[in-house]
Short mmCIF file of C-alpha atoms in Angstrom, two decimals:
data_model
loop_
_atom_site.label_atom_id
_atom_site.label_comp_id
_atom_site.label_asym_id
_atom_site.label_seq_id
_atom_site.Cartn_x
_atom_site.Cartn_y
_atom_site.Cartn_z
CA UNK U 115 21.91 50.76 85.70
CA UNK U 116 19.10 48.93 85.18
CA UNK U 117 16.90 49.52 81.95
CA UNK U 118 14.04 50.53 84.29
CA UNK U 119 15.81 52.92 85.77
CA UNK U 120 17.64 54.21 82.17
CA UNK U 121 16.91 57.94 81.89
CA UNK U 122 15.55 58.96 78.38
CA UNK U 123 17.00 61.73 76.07
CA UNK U 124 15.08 63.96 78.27
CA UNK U 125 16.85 62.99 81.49
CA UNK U 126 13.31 61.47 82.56
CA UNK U 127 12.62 57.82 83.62
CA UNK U 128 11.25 55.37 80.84
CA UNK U 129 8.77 53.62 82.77
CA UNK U 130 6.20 54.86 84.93
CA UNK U 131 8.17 55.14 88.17
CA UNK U 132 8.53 54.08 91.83
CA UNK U 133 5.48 54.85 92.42
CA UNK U 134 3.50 53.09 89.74
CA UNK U 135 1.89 50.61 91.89
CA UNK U 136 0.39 52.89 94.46
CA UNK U 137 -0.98 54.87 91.92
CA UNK U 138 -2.01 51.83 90.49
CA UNK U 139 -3.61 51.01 93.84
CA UNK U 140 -5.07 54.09 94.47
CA UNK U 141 -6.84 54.55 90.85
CA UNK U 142 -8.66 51.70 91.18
CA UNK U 143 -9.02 51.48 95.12
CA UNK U 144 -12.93 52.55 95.24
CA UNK U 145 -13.88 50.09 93.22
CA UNK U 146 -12.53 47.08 94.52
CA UNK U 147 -14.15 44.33 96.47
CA UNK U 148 -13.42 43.48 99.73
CA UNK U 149 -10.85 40.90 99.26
CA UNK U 150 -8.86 42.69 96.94
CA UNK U 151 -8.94 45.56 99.24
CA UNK U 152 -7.28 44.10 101.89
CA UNK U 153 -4.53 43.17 99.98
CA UNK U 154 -4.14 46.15 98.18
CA UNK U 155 -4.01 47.91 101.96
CA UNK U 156 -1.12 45.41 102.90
CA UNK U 157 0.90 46.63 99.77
CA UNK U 158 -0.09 50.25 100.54
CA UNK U 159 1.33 49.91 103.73
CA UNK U 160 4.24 47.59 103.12
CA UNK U 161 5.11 47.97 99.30
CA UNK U 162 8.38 45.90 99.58
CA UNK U 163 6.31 42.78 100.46
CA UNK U 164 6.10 42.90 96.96
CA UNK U 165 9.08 42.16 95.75
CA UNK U 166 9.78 39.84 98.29
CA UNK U 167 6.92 37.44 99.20
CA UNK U 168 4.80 35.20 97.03
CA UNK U 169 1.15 35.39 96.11
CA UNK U 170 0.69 33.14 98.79
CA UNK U 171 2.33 34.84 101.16
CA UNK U 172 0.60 38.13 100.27
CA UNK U 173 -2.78 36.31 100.90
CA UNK U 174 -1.39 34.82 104.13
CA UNK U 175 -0.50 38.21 105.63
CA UNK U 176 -3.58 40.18 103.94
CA UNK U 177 -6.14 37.78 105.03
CA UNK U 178 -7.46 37.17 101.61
CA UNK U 179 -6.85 34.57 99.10
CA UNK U 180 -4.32 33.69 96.46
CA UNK U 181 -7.25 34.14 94.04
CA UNK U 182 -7.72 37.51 94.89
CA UNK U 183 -4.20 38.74 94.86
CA UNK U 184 -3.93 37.24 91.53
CA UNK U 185 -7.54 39.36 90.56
CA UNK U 186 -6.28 42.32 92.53
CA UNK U 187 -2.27 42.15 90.29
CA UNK U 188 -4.09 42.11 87.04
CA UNK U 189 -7.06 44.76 87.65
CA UNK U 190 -3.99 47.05 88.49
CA UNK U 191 -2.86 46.43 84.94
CA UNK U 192 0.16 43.46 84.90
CA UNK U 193 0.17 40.96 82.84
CA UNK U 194 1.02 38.56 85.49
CA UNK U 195 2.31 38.56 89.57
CA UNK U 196 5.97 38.21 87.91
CA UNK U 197 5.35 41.32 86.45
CA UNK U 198 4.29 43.59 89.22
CA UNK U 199 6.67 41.88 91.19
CA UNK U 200 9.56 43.17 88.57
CA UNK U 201 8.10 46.79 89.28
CA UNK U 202 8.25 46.28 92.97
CA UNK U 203 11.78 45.50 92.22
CA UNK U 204 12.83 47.92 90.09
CA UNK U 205 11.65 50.50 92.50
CA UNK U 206 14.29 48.89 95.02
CA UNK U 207 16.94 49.47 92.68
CA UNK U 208 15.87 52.33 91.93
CA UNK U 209 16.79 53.69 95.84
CA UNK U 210 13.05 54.27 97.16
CA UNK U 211 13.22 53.88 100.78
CA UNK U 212 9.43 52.32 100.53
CA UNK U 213 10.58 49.71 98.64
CA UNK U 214 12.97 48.30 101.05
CA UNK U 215 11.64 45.74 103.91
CA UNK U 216 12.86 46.21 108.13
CA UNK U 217 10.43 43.90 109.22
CA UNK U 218 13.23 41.54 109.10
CA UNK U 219 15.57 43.62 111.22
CA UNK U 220 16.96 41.96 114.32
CA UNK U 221 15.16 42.46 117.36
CA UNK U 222 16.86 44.79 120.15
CA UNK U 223 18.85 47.65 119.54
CA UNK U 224 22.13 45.82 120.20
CA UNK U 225 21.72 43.67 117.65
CA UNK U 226 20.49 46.00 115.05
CA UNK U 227 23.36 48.08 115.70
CA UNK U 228 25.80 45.43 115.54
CA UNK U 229 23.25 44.42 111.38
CA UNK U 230 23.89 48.15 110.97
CA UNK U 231 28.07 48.38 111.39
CA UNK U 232 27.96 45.10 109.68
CA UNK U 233 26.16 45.98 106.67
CA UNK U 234 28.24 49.48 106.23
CA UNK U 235 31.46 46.92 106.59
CA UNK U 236 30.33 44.91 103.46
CA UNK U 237 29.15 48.47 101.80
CA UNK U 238 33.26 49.45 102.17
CA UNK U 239 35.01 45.87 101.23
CA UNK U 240 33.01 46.09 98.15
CA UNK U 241 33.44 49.52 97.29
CA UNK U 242 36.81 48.84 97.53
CA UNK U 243 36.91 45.26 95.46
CA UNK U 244 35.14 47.72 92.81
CA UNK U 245 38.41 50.44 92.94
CA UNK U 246 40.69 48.66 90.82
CA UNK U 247 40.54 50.55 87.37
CA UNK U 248 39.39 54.02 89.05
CA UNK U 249 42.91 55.79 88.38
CA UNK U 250 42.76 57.79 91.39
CA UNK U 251 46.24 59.05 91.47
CA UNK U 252 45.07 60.42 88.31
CA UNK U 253 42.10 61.80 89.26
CA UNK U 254 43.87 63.52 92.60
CA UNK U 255 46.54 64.68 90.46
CA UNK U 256 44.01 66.44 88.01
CA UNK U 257 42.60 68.07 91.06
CA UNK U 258 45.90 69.68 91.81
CA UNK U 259 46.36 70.70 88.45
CA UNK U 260 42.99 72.09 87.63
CA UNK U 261 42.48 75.80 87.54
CA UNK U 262 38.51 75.56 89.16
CA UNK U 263 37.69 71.99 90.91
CA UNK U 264 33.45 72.56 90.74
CA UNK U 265 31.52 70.45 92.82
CA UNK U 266 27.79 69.65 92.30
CA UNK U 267 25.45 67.18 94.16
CA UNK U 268 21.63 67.56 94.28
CA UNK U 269 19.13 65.45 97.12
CA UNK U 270 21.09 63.38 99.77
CA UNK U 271 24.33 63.93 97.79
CA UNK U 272 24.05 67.88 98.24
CA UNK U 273 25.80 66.42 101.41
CA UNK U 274 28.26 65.25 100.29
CA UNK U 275 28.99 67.15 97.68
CA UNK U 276 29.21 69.84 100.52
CA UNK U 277 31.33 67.72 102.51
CA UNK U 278 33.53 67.23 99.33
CA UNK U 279 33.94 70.95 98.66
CA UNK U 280 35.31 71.55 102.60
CA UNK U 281 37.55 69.34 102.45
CA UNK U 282 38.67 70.28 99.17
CA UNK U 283 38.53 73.66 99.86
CA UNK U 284 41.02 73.94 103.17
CA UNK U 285 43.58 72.73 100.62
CA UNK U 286 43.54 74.59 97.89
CA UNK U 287 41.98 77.68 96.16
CA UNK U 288 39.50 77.50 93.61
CA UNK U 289 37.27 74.95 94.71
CA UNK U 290 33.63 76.14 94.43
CA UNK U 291 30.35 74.55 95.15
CA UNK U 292 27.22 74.81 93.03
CA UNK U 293 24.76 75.71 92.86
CA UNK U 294 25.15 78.31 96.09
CA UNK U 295 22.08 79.83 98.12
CA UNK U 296 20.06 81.92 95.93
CA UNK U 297 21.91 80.64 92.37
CA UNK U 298 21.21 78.63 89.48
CA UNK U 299 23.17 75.49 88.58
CA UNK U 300 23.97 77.26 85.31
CA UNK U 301 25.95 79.92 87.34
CA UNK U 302 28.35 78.16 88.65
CA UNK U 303 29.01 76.00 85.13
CA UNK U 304 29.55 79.24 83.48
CA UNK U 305 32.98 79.46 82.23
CA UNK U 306 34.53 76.23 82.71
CA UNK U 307 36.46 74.86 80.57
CA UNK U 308 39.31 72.04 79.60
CA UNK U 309 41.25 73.71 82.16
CA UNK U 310 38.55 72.67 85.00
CA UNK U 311 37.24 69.61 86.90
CA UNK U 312 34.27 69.07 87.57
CA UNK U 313 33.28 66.78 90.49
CA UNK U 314 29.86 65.67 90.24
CA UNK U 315 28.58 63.68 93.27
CA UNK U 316 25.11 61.56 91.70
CA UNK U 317 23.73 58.81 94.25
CA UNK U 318 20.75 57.07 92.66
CA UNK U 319 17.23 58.86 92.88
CA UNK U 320 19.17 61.73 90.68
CA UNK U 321 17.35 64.75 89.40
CA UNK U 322 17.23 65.79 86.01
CA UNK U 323 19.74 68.65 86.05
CA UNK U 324 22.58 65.98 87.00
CA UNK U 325 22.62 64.63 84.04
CA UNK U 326 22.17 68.35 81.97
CA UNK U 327 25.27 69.62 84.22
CA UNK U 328 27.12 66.10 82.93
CA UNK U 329 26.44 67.14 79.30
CA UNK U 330 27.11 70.74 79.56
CA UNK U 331 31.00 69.85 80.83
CA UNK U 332 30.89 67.66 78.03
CA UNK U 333 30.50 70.16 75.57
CA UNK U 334 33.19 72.30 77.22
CA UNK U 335 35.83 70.12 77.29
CA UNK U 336 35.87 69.68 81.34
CA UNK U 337 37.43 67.05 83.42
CA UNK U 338 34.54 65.06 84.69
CA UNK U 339 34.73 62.76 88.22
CA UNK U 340 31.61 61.19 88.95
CA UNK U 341 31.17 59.34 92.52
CA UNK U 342 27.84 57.56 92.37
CA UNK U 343 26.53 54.02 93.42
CA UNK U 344 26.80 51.17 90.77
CA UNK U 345 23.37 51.76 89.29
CA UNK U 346 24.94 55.53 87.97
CA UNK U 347 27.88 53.78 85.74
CA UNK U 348 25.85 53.91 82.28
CA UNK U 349 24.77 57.32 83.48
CA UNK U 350 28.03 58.03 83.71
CA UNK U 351 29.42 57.34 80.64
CA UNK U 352 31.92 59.59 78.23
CA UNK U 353 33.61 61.18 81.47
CA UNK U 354 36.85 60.72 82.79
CA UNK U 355 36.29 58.84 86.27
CA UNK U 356 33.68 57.27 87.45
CA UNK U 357 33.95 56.26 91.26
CA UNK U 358 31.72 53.40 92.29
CA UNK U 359 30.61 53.60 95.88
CA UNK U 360 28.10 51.07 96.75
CA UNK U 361 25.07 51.87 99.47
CA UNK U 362 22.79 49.38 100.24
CA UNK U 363 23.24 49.44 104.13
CA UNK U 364 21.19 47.46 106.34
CA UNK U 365 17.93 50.24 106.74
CA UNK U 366 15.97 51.22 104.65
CA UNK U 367 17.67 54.48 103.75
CA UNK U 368 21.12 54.14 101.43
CA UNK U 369 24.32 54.33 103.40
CA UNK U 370 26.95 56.65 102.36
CA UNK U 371 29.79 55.77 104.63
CA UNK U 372 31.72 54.12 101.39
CA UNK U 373 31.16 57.63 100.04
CA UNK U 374 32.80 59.65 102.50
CA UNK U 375 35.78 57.55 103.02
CA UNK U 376 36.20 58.24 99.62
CA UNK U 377 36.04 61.63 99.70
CA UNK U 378 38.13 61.84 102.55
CA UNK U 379 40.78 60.12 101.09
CA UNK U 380 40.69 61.90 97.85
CA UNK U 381 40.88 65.11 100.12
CA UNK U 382 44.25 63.40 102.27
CA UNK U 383 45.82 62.48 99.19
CA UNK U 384 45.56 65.67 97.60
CA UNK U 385 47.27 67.37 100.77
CA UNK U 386 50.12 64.87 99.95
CA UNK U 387 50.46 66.44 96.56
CA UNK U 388 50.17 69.60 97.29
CA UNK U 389 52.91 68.94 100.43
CA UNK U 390 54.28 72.64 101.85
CA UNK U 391 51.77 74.97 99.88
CA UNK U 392 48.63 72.74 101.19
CA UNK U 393 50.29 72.74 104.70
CA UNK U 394 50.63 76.93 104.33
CA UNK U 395 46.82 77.14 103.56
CA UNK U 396 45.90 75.31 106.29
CA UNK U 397 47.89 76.89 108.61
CA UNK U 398 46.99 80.71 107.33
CA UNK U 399 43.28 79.34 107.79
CA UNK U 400 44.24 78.00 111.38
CA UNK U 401 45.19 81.42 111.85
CA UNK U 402 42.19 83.34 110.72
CA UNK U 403 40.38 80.70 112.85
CA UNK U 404 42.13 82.24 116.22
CA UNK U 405 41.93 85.79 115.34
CA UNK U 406 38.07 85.37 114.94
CA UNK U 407 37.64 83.23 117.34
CA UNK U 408 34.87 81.18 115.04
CA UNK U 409 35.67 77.94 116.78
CA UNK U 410 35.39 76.61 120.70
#
């Protein structure tokens, strides 16, 4: 994780944010002359150009001069373009879909679809060059073992944390997801112990109470798996697993195909564990399924 993106002691971001510059921009924006106004509208607009193009490319595509980019970077409080370019970047590390550029996205929809499968190929071969010293059989054993497996996620990976706790779930008893509907996150931690796993699913852009559920396992003595993108590893320190999935696809949104896969095999080698009693859960549940009639 980068240091700009290092939570505090109280869970909270050291440096002003993502969104520094546009507040930045948006302070000062009545005041500024016209030729620092059109460039701050081009990096209103396109925020990424940033981190990616020079001052003179910024004056190029604003219509203004160098001059006044450099006028408009240090009225908005940097020491120097390098500076507010490091923000800009930061910000892209950081997972904010703003930050991230598709005006260079091939043109036609065949081609950006063929960008788009390649990009979430290269997301997989190195989430799997990044496997080596995960200990998964480990990990899968634990979750066989464990008397509660407790799965949290919060944003996008309230997804898959779902996702995690199906597939989990049709396999064995025990496997909750929290928080549920109408509950706190403190509801579902309640009670676990050394006994317990806890599977905490923590893509970048986390919230606060990740990292408070993290701690409060900690202090209990649980079994903690975290699956997270490469910026979470010092996050992620003092558990048990951490599970790098990598998710810089070729949008501007994270891709989190490395992330299922992962789950899903997690899930498929845990039904090899378990061998007859996962098969006898799955079939009593294929049962239930017919007598209802909850599926077409």
């Amino acid at each position: 994780m980068s240091a700009a993106s290092t939570p505090g002691k109280s869970g909270k971001r050291q440096n002003a944010g993502p969104s520094s510059l546009e507040r930045r921009i948006r302070g000062s924006y009545e005041g500024l002359p016209n030729s620092e106004r059109l460039v701050a509208d081009l990096l209103l607009d396109f925020p990424s150009h940033l981190a990616t193009h020079s001052a003179t490319e910024l004056a190029r595509l604003s219509g203004a001069s160098k001059a006044a980019v450099t006028r408009l970077v240090q009225r908005l409080g940097y020491q120097s373009f390098a500076q507010a370019r490091a923000d800009a970047r930061n910000a892209q590390q950081w997972g904010s879909p703003i930050y991230v550029s598709a005006t260079d996205a091939p043109q036609g929809t065949h081609s950006a679809i063929e960008a788009h499968v390649a990009a979430d190929l290269d997301v997989l071969r190195k989430t799997l060059d990044g496997l080596a010293q995960t200990r998964l059989d480990e990990l899968v054993t634990t979750l066989h073992d464990a008397r509660r497996v407790l799965v949290i996620g919060h944003r996008n990976s309230a997804l898959l944390a779902t996702y995690a706790r199906g597939q989990l779930g049709l396999l064995r008893a025990g496997v909750e997801l929290a928080p549920m509907h109408g509950e706190t996150l403190a509801e579902g931690l309640f009670g676990l112990g050394p006994q317990d796993v806890l599977l905490a699913v923590g893509f970048r852009r986390r919230v606060p109470a990740f990292l408070s559920a993290l701690e409060v396992a900690r202090n209990n003595g649980v079994r903690i798996a975290v699956l997270t993108d490469p910026s979470g590893a010092a996050m992620a320190r003092n558990v048990d697993w951490v599970i790098p999935c990598h998710c810089r696809g070729a949008s501007m949104f994270d891709s989190y195909v490395a992330a299922v896969s992962l789950i899903n095999f997690l899930a498929s080698q845990l039904a090899l564990q378990l061998g007859a009693q996962g098969r006898a859960r799955l079939r009593g549940i294929e049962q239930l399924h017919e007598e209802l009639g909850d599926l077409v």
